[in-house]
Amino acid sequence: MRRLAVAHRPVRLLSNGAETEWLANAPLYGLLKRNSGDQNGFDSLIGMHIPLEQLQILILLAGANVTISDADLCNAMSMISRDMEAMHSVKPLLPPRPGELSVREKMVLSKTAEGKTANDIAVELEISQRTVHAHLQNASEKMQAANKTQTVVEALRYAQISLA
């Protein structure tokens, strides 16, 4: 299906064509064929790739004889793209996930969640208090948090740390 994903316009395929041997081995094509009512009549496939910022859509039209003009196909792709862009601009489909914390940042945040002070953490991990604060600051930026409490809450929320 990657061949459809790189196309800039709708792609029309016939499953019995020599140039579509790869299609017979495509997992999605196999799934569609297994679930169609008529195993022998499944010979037309039209794919449209619609890239968005955080989402990519691959729309497949499949059946015995899918008939649609190239102009209508391009219009459909344009309308779907425009509608998806409009929906995406109102509210992102998925909020951005914060960055992954380093092992040391996770250790410092876990100890912070246990209620330990920067001095306690520094002594336990054999690092300076300044390094503890640097780890907390880096974790706060990655979690897009305003303060230490919110950093701990976000790290718990995204399963970066857990309470023992």
mmCIF file with all atom_site columns, C-alpha atoms in Angstrom:
data_model
loop_
_atom_site.group_PDB
_atom_site.id
_atom_site.type_symbol
_atom_site.label_atom_id
_atom_site.label_alt_id
_atom_site.label_comp_id
_atom_site.label_asym_id
_atom_site.label_entity_id
_atom_site.label_seq_id
_atom_site.pdbx_PDB_ins_code
_atom_site.Cartn_x
_atom_site.Cartn_y
_atom_site.Cartn_z
_atom_site.occupancy
_atom_site.B_iso_or_equiv
_atom_site.pdbx_formal_charge
_atom_site.auth_seq_id
_atom_site.auth_comp_id
_atom_site.auth_asym_id
_atom_site.auth_atom_id
_atom_site.pdbx_PDB_model_num
ATOM 1   C CA . MET A 1 1   ? 0.000   0.000   0.000   1.00 0.00 ? 1   MET A CA 1
ATOM 2   C CA . ARG A 1 2   ? 3.060   2.244   0.203   1.00 0.00 ? 2   ARG A CA 1
ATOM 3   C CA . ARG A 1 3   ? 2.754   2.651   -3.571  1.00 0.00 ? 3   ARG A CA 1
ATOM 4   C CA . LEU A 1 4   ? -0.598  4.329   -3.035  1.00 0.00 ? 4   LEU A CA 1
ATOM 5   C CA . ALA A 1 5   ? 0.780   6.475   -0.210  1.00 0.00 ? 5   ALA A CA 1
ATOM 6   C CA . VAL A 1 6   ? 3.342   8.199   -2.434  1.00 0.00 ? 6   VAL A CA 1
ATOM 7   C CA . ALA A 1 7   ? 0.847   9.050   -5.170  1.00 0.00 ? 7   ALA A CA 1
ATOM 8   C CA . HIS A 1 8   ? -0.276  12.667  -5.432  1.00 0.00 ? 8   HIS A CA 1
ATOM 9   C CA . ARG A 1 9   ? -3.540  11.780  -7.140  1.00 0.00 ? 9   ARG A CA 1
ATOM 10  C CA . PRO A 1 10  ? -5.980  8.868   -6.952  1.00 0.00 ? 10  PRO A CA 1
ATOM 11  C CA . VAL A 1 11  ? -4.608  5.582   -8.288  1.00 0.00 ? 11  VAL A CA 1
ATOM 12  C CA . ARG A 1 12  ? -6.773  3.107   -10.197 1.00 0.00 ? 12  ARG A CA 1
ATOM 13  C CA . LEU A 1 13  ? -5.653  -0.552  -10.109 1.00 0.00 ? 13  LEU A CA 1
ATOM 14  C CA . LEU A 1 14  ? -6.990  -3.812  -11.471 1.00 0.00 ? 14  LEU A CA 1
ATOM 15  C CA . SER A 1 15  ? -5.964  -6.817  -9.388  1.00 0.00 ? 15  SER A CA 1
ATOM 16  C CA . ASN A 1 16  ? -5.332  -8.941  -12.483 1.00 0.00 ? 16  ASN A CA 1
ATOM 17  C CA . GLY A 1 17  ? -2.857  -6.555  -14.097 1.00 0.00 ? 17  GLY A CA 1
ATOM 18  C CA . ALA A 1 18  ? 0.808   -7.542  -14.460 1.00 0.00 ? 18  ALA A CA 1
ATOM 19  C CA . GLU A 1 19  ? 1.973   -4.289  -12.822 1.00 0.00 ? 19  GLU A CA 1
ATOM 20  C CA . THR A 1 20  ? -0.006  -5.066  -9.663  1.00 0.00 ? 20  THR A CA 1
ATOM 21  C CA . GLU A 1 21  ? 1.532   -8.414  -8.633  1.00 0.00 ? 21  GLU A CA 1
ATOM 22  C CA . TRP A 1 22  ? 2.608   -6.708  -5.390  1.00 0.00 ? 22  TRP A CA 1
ATOM 23  C CA . LEU A 1 23  ? -1.064  -6.060  -4.635  1.00 0.00 ? 23  LEU A CA 1
ATOM 24  C CA . ALA A 1 24  ? -1.814  -9.756  -4.183  1.00 0.00 ? 24  ALA A CA 1
ATOM 25  C CA . ASN A 1 25  ? 0.664   -9.832  -1.262  1.00 0.00 ? 25  ASN A CA 1
ATOM 26  C CA . ALA A 1 26  ? -0.511  -6.631  0.400   1.00 0.00 ? 26  ALA A CA 1
ATOM 27  C CA . PRO A 1 27  ? -2.051  -7.438  3.828   1.00 0.00 ? 27  PRO A CA 1
ATOM 28  C CA . LEU A 1 28  ? -4.788  -4.794  3.513   1.00 0.00 ? 28  LEU A CA 1
ATOM 29  C CA . TYR A 1 29  ? -5.785  -6.083  0.087   1.00 0.00 ? 29  TYR A CA 1
ATOM 30  C CA . GLY A 1 30  ? -5.959  -9.632  1.465   1.00 0.00 ? 30  GLY A CA 1
ATOM 31  C CA . LEU A 1 31  ? -8.171  -8.450  4.319   1.00 0.00 ? 31  LEU A CA 1
ATOM 32  C CA . LEU A 1 32  ? -10.525 -6.659  1.935   1.00 0.00 ? 32  LEU A CA 1
ATOM 33  C CA . LYS A 1 33  ? -10.687 -9.677  -0.362  1.00 0.00 ? 33  LYS A CA 1
ATOM 34  C CA . ARG A 1 34  ? -11.365 -12.138 2.493   1.00 0.00 ? 34  ARG A CA 1
ATOM 35  C CA . ASN A 1 35  ? -14.204 -9.967  3.767   1.00 0.00 ? 35  ASN A CA 1
ATOM 36  C CA . SER A 1 36  ? -15.865 -9.230  0.440   1.00 0.00 ? 36  SER A CA 1
ATOM 37  C CA . GLY A 1 37  ? -19.024 -11.092 -0.476  1.00 0.00 ? 37  GLY A CA 1
ATOM 38  C CA . ASP A 1 38  ? -17.798 -12.270 -3.883  1.00 0.00 ? 38  ASP A CA 1
ATOM 39  C CA . GLN A 1 39  ? -14.198 -13.560 -3.920  1.00 0.00 ? 39  GLN A CA 1
ATOM 40  C CA . ASN A 1 40  ? -14.080 -13.637 -7.730  1.00 0.00 ? 40  ASN A CA 1
ATOM 41  C CA . GLY A 1 41  ? -15.626 -10.235 -8.276  1.00 0.00 ? 41  GLY A CA 1
ATOM 42  C CA . PHE A 1 42  ? -13.078 -8.265  -6.284  1.00 0.00 ? 42  PHE A CA 1
ATOM 43  C CA . ASP A 1 43  ? -10.954 -6.903  -9.093  1.00 0.00 ? 43  ASP A CA 1
ATOM 44  C CA . SER A 1 44  ? -11.028 -3.097  -8.918  1.00 0.00 ? 44  SER A CA 1
ATOM 45  C CA . LEU A 1 45  ? -9.207  -0.967  -6.405  1.00 0.00 ? 45  LEU A CA 1
ATOM 46  C CA . ILE A 1 46  ? -8.866  2.804   -6.215  1.00 0.00 ? 46  ILE A CA 1
ATOM 47  C CA . GLY A 1 47  ? -6.591  4.353   -3.619  1.00 0.00 ? 47  GLY A CA 1
ATOM 48  C CA . MET A 1 48  ? -6.378  7.948   -2.417  1.00 0.00 ? 48  MET A CA 1
ATOM 49  C CA . HIS A 1 49  ? -3.647  9.189   -0.064  1.00 0.00 ? 49  HIS A CA 1
ATOM 50  C CA . ILE A 1 50  ? -4.469  12.307  1.958   1.00 0.00 ? 50  ILE A CA 1
ATOM 51  C CA . PRO A 1 51  ? -1.608  13.599  4.136   1.00 0.00 ? 51  PRO A CA 1
ATOM 52  C CA . LEU A 1 52  ? -2.330  15.933  7.045   1.00 0.00 ? 52  LEU A CA 1
ATOM 53  C CA . GLU A 1 53  ? -0.051  17.305  9.769   1.00 0.00 ? 53  GLU A CA 1
ATOM 54  C CA . GLN A 1 54  ? -0.401  14.521  12.344  1.00 0.00 ? 54  GLN A CA 1
ATOM 55  C CA . LEU A 1 55  ? -2.474  12.091  10.344  1.00 0.00 ? 55  LEU A CA 1
ATOM 56  C CA . GLN A 1 56  ? -2.388  10.289  7.043   1.00 0.00 ? 56  GLN A CA 1
ATOM 57  C CA . ILE A 1 57  ? -5.465  8.807   5.441   1.00 0.00 ? 57  ILE A CA 1
ATOM 58  C CA . LEU A 1 58  ? -5.540  6.105   2.812   1.00 0.00 ? 58  LEU A CA 1
ATOM 59  C CA . ILE A 1 59  ? -9.000  5.622   1.348   1.00 0.00 ? 59  ILE A CA 1
ATOM 60  C CA . LEU A 1 60  ? -9.689  2.531   -0.705  1.00 0.00 ? 60  LEU A CA 1
ATOM 61  C CA . LEU A 1 61  ? -12.660 1.945   -2.960  1.00 0.00 ? 61  LEU A CA 1
ATOM 62  C CA . ALA A 1 62  ? -12.883 -1.727  -3.864  1.00 0.00 ? 62  ALA A CA 1
ATOM 63  C CA . GLY A 1 63  ? -15.333 -4.014  -5.593  1.00 0.00 ? 63  GLY A CA 1
ATOM 64  C CA . ALA A 1 64  ? -16.274 -5.976  -8.680  1.00 0.00 ? 64  ALA A CA 1
ATOM 65  C CA . ASN A 1 65  ? -16.363 -3.015  -11.051 1.00 0.00 ? 65  ASN A CA 1
ATOM 66  C CA . VAL A 1 66  ? -15.757 0.269   -9.314  1.00 0.00 ? 66  VAL A CA 1
ATOM 67  C CA . THR A 1 67  ? -16.658 2.892   -11.867 1.00 0.00 ? 67  THR A CA 1
ATOM 68  C CA . ILE A 1 68  ? -16.012 6.541   -11.251 1.00 0.00 ? 68  ILE A CA 1
ATOM 69  C CA . SER A 1 69  ? -14.601 9.119   -13.632 1.00 0.00 ? 69  SER A CA 1
ATOM 70  C CA . ASP A 1 70  ? -11.139 10.511  -13.047 1.00 0.00 ? 70  ASP A CA 1
ATOM 71  C CA . ALA A 1 71  ? -12.625 13.988  -12.628 1.00 0.00 ? 71  ALA A CA 1
ATOM 72  C CA . ASP A 1 72  ? -15.077 12.781  -9.964  1.00 0.00 ? 72  ASP A CA 1
ATOM 73  C CA . LEU A 1 73  ? -12.272 10.897  -8.239  1.00 0.00 ? 73  LEU A CA 1
ATOM 74  C CA . CYS A 1 74  ? -10.085 14.001  -8.090  1.00 0.00 ? 74  CYS A CA 1
ATOM 75  C CA . ASN A 1 75  ? -13.051 16.074  -6.875  1.00 0.00 ? 75  ASN A CA 1
ATOM 76  C CA . ALA A 1 76  ? -13.758 13.515  -4.139  1.00 0.00 ? 76  ALA A CA 1
ATOM 77  C CA . MET A 1 77  ? -10.129 13.602  -3.032  1.00 0.00 ? 77  MET A CA 1
ATOM 78  C CA . SER A 1 78  ? -10.160 17.418  -2.954  1.00 0.00 ? 78  SER A CA 1
ATOM 79  C CA . MET A 1 79  ? -13.396 17.535  -0.944  1.00 0.00 ? 79  MET A CA 1
ATOM 80  C CA . ILE A 1 80  ? -12.158 14.934  1.560   1.00 0.00 ? 80  ILE A CA 1
ATOM 81  C CA . SER A 1 81  ? -8.822  16.764  1.934   1.00 0.00 ? 81  SER A CA 1
ATOM 82  C CA . ARG A 1 82  ? -10.555 20.108  2.465   1.00 0.00 ? 82  ARG A CA 1
ATOM 83  C CA . ASP A 1 83  ? -13.016 18.664  5.004   1.00 0.00 ? 83  ASP A CA 1
ATOM 84  C CA . MET A 1 84  ? -10.266 16.862  6.931   1.00 0.00 ? 84  MET A CA 1
ATOM 85  C CA . GLU A 1 85  ? -8.154  20.035  7.025   1.00 0.00 ? 85  GLU A CA 1
ATOM 86  C CA . ALA A 1 86  ? -11.174 21.983  8.319   1.00 0.00 ? 86  ALA A CA 1
ATOM 87  C CA . MET A 1 87  ? -11.841 19.395  11.035  1.00 0.00 ? 87  MET A CA 1
ATOM 88  C CA . HIS A 1 88  ? -8.160  19.292  11.974  1.00 0.00 ? 88  HIS A CA 1
ATOM 89  C CA . SER A 1 89  ? -7.920  23.091  12.237  1.00 0.00 ? 89  SER A CA 1
ATOM 90  C CA . VAL A 1 90  ? -10.803 23.251  14.727  1.00 0.00 ? 90  VAL A CA 1
ATOM 91  C CA . LYS A 1 91  ? -9.173  20.848  17.162  1.00 0.00 ? 91  LYS A CA 1
ATOM 92  C CA . PRO A 1 92  ? -6.182  18.594  16.600  1.00 0.00 ? 92  PRO A CA 1
ATOM 93  C CA . LEU A 1 93  ? -7.142  14.938  16.415  1.00 0.00 ? 93  LEU A CA 1
ATOM 94  C CA . LEU A 1 94  ? -4.385  13.892  18.816  1.00 0.00 ? 94  LEU A CA 1
ATOM 95  C CA . PRO A 1 95  ? -2.693  16.160  21.333  1.00 0.00 ? 95  PRO A CA 1
ATOM 96  C CA . PRO A 1 96  ? 1.075   16.154  20.974  1.00 0.00 ? 96  PRO A CA 1
ATOM 97  C CA . ARG A 1 97  ? 2.657   13.643  23.328  1.00 0.00 ? 97  ARG A CA 1
ATOM 98  C CA . PRO A 1 98  ? 5.455   15.025  25.499  1.00 0.00 ? 98  PRO A CA 1
ATOM 99  C CA . GLY A 1 99  ? 9.023   13.937  24.866  1.00 0.00 ? 99  GLY A CA 1
ATOM 100 C CA . GLU A 1 100 ? 10.497  10.834  26.480  1.00 0.00 ? 100 GLU A CA 1
ATOM 101 C CA . LEU A 1 101 ? 12.270  11.448  29.776  1.00 0.00 ? 101 LEU A CA 1
ATOM 102 C CA . SER A 1 102 ? 15.820  10.264  30.364  1.00 0.00 ? 102 SER A CA 1
ATOM 103 C CA . VAL A 1 103 ? 16.468  7.538   32.938  1.00 0.00 ? 103 VAL A CA 1
ATOM 104 C CA . ARG A 1 104 ? 17.926  10.092  35.350  1.00 0.00 ? 104 ARG A CA 1
ATOM 105 C CA . GLU A 1 105 ? 14.992  12.493  34.887  1.00 0.00 ? 105 GLU A CA 1
ATOM 106 C CA . LYS A 1 106 ? 12.609  9.625   35.659  1.00 0.00 ? 106 LYS A CA 1
ATOM 107 C CA . MET A 1 107 ? 14.575  8.759   38.796  1.00 0.00 ? 107 MET A CA 1
ATOM 108 C CA . VAL A 1 108 ? 14.532  12.362  40.025  1.00 0.00 ? 108 VAL A CA 1
ATOM 109 C CA . LEU A 1 109 ? 10.810  12.764  39.265  1.00 0.00 ? 109 LEU A CA 1
ATOM 110 C CA . SER A 1 110 ? 9.949   9.469   40.976  1.00 0.00 ? 110 SER A CA 1
ATOM 111 C CA . LYS A 1 111 ? 11.743  10.569  44.113  1.00 0.00 ? 111 LYS A CA 1
ATOM 112 C CA . THR A 1 112 ? 10.048  13.978  43.889  1.00 0.00 ? 112 THR A CA 1
ATOM 113 C CA . ALA A 1 113 ? 6.690   12.177  43.654  1.00 0.00 ? 113 ALA A CA 1
ATOM 114 C CA . GLU A 1 114 ? 7.612   10.333  46.874  1.00 0.00 ? 114 GLU A CA 1
ATOM 115 C CA . GLY A 1 115 ? 7.936   13.735  48.562  1.00 0.00 ? 115 GLY A CA 1
ATOM 116 C CA . LYS A 1 116 ? 11.717  13.882  48.784  1.00 0.00 ? 116 LYS A CA 1
ATOM 117 C CA . THR A 1 117 ? 13.495  17.236  48.680  1.00 0.00 ? 117 THR A CA 1
ATOM 118 C CA . ALA A 1 118 ? 16.175  18.186  46.192  1.00 0.00 ? 118 ALA A CA 1
ATOM 119 C CA . ASN A 1 119 ? 18.778  17.724  48.934  1.00 0.00 ? 119 ASN A CA 1
ATOM 120 C CA . ASP A 1 120 ? 17.454  14.229  49.776  1.00 0.00 ? 120 ASP A CA 1
ATOM 121 C CA . ILE A 1 121 ? 17.509  13.248  46.102  1.00 0.00 ? 121 ILE A CA 1
ATOM 122 C CA . ALA A 1 122 ? 21.024  14.682  45.626  1.00 0.00 ? 122 ALA A CA 1
ATOM 123 C CA . VAL A 1 123 ? 22.381  12.672  48.562  1.00 0.00 ? 123 VAL A CA 1
ATOM 124 C CA . GLU A 1 124 ? 20.603  9.463   47.506  1.00 0.00 ? 124 GLU A CA 1
ATOM 125 C CA . LEU A 1 125 ? 21.688  9.667   43.853  1.00 0.00 ? 125 LEU A CA 1
ATOM 126 C CA . GLU A 1 126 ? 25.120  11.092  44.695  1.00 0.00 ? 126 GLU A CA 1
ATOM 127 C CA . ILE A 1 127 ? 24.694  14.164  42.522  1.00 0.00 ? 127 ILE A CA 1
ATOM 128 C CA . SER A 1 128 ? 24.570  17.875  43.292  1.00 0.00 ? 128 SER A CA 1
ATOM 129 C CA . GLN A 1 129 ? 21.360  19.749  44.103  1.00 0.00 ? 129 GLN A CA 1
ATOM 130 C CA . ARG A 1 130 ? 22.043  21.832  41.014  1.00 0.00 ? 130 ARG A CA 1
ATOM 131 C CA . THR A 1 131 ? 21.968  18.642  38.895  1.00 0.00 ? 131 THR A CA 1
ATOM 132 C CA . VAL A 1 132 ? 18.694  17.605  40.563  1.00 0.00 ? 132 VAL A CA 1
ATOM 133 C CA . HIS A 1 133 ? 17.179  20.971  39.633  1.00 0.00 ? 133 HIS A CA 1
ATOM 134 C CA . ALA A 1 134 ? 18.545  20.653  36.070  1.00 0.00 ? 134 ALA A CA 1
ATOM 135 C CA . HIS A 1 135 ? 16.854  17.236  35.709  1.00 0.00 ? 135 HIS A CA 1
ATOM 136 C CA . LEU A 1 136 ? 13.597  18.691  37.059  1.00 0.00 ? 136 LEU A CA 1
ATOM 137 C CA . GLN A 1 137 ? 13.833  21.657  34.669  1.00 0.00 ? 137 GLN A CA 1
ATOM 138 C CA . ASN A 1 138 ? 14.515  19.395  31.655  1.00 0.00 ? 138 ASN A CA 1
ATOM 139 C CA . ALA A 1 139 ? 11.650  17.090  32.632  1.00 0.00 ? 139 ALA A CA 1
ATOM 140 C CA . SER A 1 140 ? 9.353   20.093  33.073  1.00 0.00 ? 140 SER A CA 1
ATOM 141 C CA . GLU A 1 141 ? 10.148  21.318  29.553  1.00 0.00 ? 141 GLU A CA 1
ATOM 142 C CA . LYS A 1 142 ? 9.617   17.866  28.048  1.00 0.00 ? 142 LYS A CA 1
ATOM 143 C CA . MET A 1 143 ? 6.297   17.457  29.876  1.00 0.00 ? 143 MET A CA 1
ATOM 144 C CA . GLN A 1 144 ? 5.298   21.011  28.895  1.00 0.00 ? 144 GLN A CA 1
ATOM 145 C CA . ALA A 1 145 ? 4.582   21.714  32.545  1.00 0.00 ? 145 ALA A CA 1
ATOM 146 C CA . ALA A 1 146 ? 4.525   25.029  34.403  1.00 0.00 ? 146 ALA A CA 1
ATOM 147 C CA . ASN A 1 147 ? 5.908   23.766  37.719  1.00 0.00 ? 147 ASN A CA 1
ATOM 148 C CA . LYS A 1 148 ? 7.300   20.741  39.571  1.00 0.00 ? 148 LYS A CA 1
ATOM 149 C CA . THR A 1 149 ? 3.882   19.466  40.661  1.00 0.00 ? 149 THR A CA 1
ATOM 150 C CA . GLN A 1 150 ? 2.486   19.584  37.141  1.00 0.00 ? 150 GLN A CA 1
ATOM 151 C CA . THR A 1 151 ? 5.649   17.885  35.862  1.00 0.00 ? 151 THR A CA 1
ATOM 152 C CA . VAL A 1 152 ? 5.081   14.947  38.232  1.00 0.00 ? 152 VAL A CA 1
ATOM 153 C CA . VAL A 1 153 ? 1.387   14.764  37.320  1.00 0.00 ? 153 VAL A CA 1
ATOM 154 C CA . GLU A 1 154 ? 2.129   14.776  33.560  1.00 0.00 ? 154 GLU A CA 1
ATOM 155 C CA . ALA A 1 155 ? 4.880   12.171  33.951  1.00 0.00 ? 155 ALA A CA 1
ATOM 156 C CA . LEU A 1 156 ? 2.407   9.931   35.799  1.00 0.00 ? 156 LEU A CA 1
ATOM 157 C CA . ARG A 1 157 ? -0.316  10.622  33.228  1.00 0.00 ? 157 ARG A CA 1
ATOM 158 C CA . TYR A 1 158 ? 1.930   9.604   30.325  1.00 0.00 ? 158 TYR A CA 1
ATOM 159 C CA . ALA A 1 159 ? 3.334   6.592   32.230  1.00 0.00 ? 159 ALA A CA 1
ATOM 160 C CA . GLN A 1 160 ? 6.850   8.002   32.284  1.00 0.00 ? 160 GLN A CA 1
ATOM 161 C CA . ILE A 1 161 ? 7.014   7.263   36.023  1.00 0.00 ? 161 ILE A CA 1
ATOM 162 C CA . SER A 1 162 ? 4.890   5.265   38.431  1.00 0.00 ? 162 SER A CA 1
ATOM 163 C CA . LEU A 1 163 ? 4.281   5.369   42.156  1.00 0.00 ? 163 LEU A CA 1
ATOM 164 C CA . ALA A 1 164 ? 5.799   2.371   43.922  1.00 0.00 ? 164 ALA A CA 1
#
